[in-house]
XYZ file of C-alpha atoms in Angstrom:
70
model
C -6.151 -13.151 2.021
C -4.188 -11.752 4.560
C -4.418 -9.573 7.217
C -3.224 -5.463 6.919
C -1.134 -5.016 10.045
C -1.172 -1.504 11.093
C 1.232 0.076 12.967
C -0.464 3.220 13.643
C 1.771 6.872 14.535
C -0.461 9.457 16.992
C -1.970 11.873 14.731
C -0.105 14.590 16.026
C 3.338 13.375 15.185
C 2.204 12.263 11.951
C 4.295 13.031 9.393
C 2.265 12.442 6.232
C -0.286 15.153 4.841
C -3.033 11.911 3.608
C -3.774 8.539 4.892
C -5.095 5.363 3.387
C -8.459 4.167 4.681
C -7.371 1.177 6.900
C -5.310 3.589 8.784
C -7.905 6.689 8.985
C -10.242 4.032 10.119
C -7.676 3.335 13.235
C -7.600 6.732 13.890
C -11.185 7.265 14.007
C -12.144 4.033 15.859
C -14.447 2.936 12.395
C -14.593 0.076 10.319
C -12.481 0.732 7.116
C -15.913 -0.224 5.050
C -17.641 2.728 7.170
C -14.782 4.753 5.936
C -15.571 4.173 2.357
C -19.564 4.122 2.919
C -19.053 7.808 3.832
C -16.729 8.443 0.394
C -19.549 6.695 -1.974
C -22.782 8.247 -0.383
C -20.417 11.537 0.268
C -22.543 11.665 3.623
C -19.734 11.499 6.125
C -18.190 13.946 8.572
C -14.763 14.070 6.497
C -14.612 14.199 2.759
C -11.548 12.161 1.312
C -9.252 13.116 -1.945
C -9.045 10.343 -4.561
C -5.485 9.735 -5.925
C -5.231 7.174 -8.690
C -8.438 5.832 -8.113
C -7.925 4.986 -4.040
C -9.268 7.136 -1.241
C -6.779 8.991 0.464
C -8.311 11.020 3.992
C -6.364 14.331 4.863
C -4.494 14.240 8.628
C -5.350 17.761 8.746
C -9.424 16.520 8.792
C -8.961 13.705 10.907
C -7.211 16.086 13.591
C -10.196 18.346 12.989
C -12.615 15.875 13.958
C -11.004 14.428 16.784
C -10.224 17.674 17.924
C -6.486 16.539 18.206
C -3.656 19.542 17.580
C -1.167 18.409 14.265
């Protein structure tokens, strides 16, 4: 399997309302598998939204908890 190459925009010039895991893990410094930990045992800081079966996390809540302006 490959590797995801991310090419990750600053949260505050983010353009897009949800990200997918690999990228909200960037963004929060996390593993992407920490990510989804939190979404199963719904025991994480941020809560994400579910869209067709895959996570999506909200920029809005990862601005929030980085304390970073959108």
């Amino acid at each position: 399997m490959a590797a995801i190459t991310i090419q990750p925009v600053p949260l505050a010039q983010e353009a897009r309302t949800v990200l997918p895991t690999p990228e909200a893990a960037f963004h929060l410094n996390r593993a992407a598998q920490t990510l989804r930990l939190w979404a199963c045992l719904e025991n994480g800081p941020i809560r994400p939204i579910r869209i067709n079966g895959r996570l999506a996390w909200k920029v809005e809540d990862l601005c929030r908890l980085l304390g970073v302006s959108a």
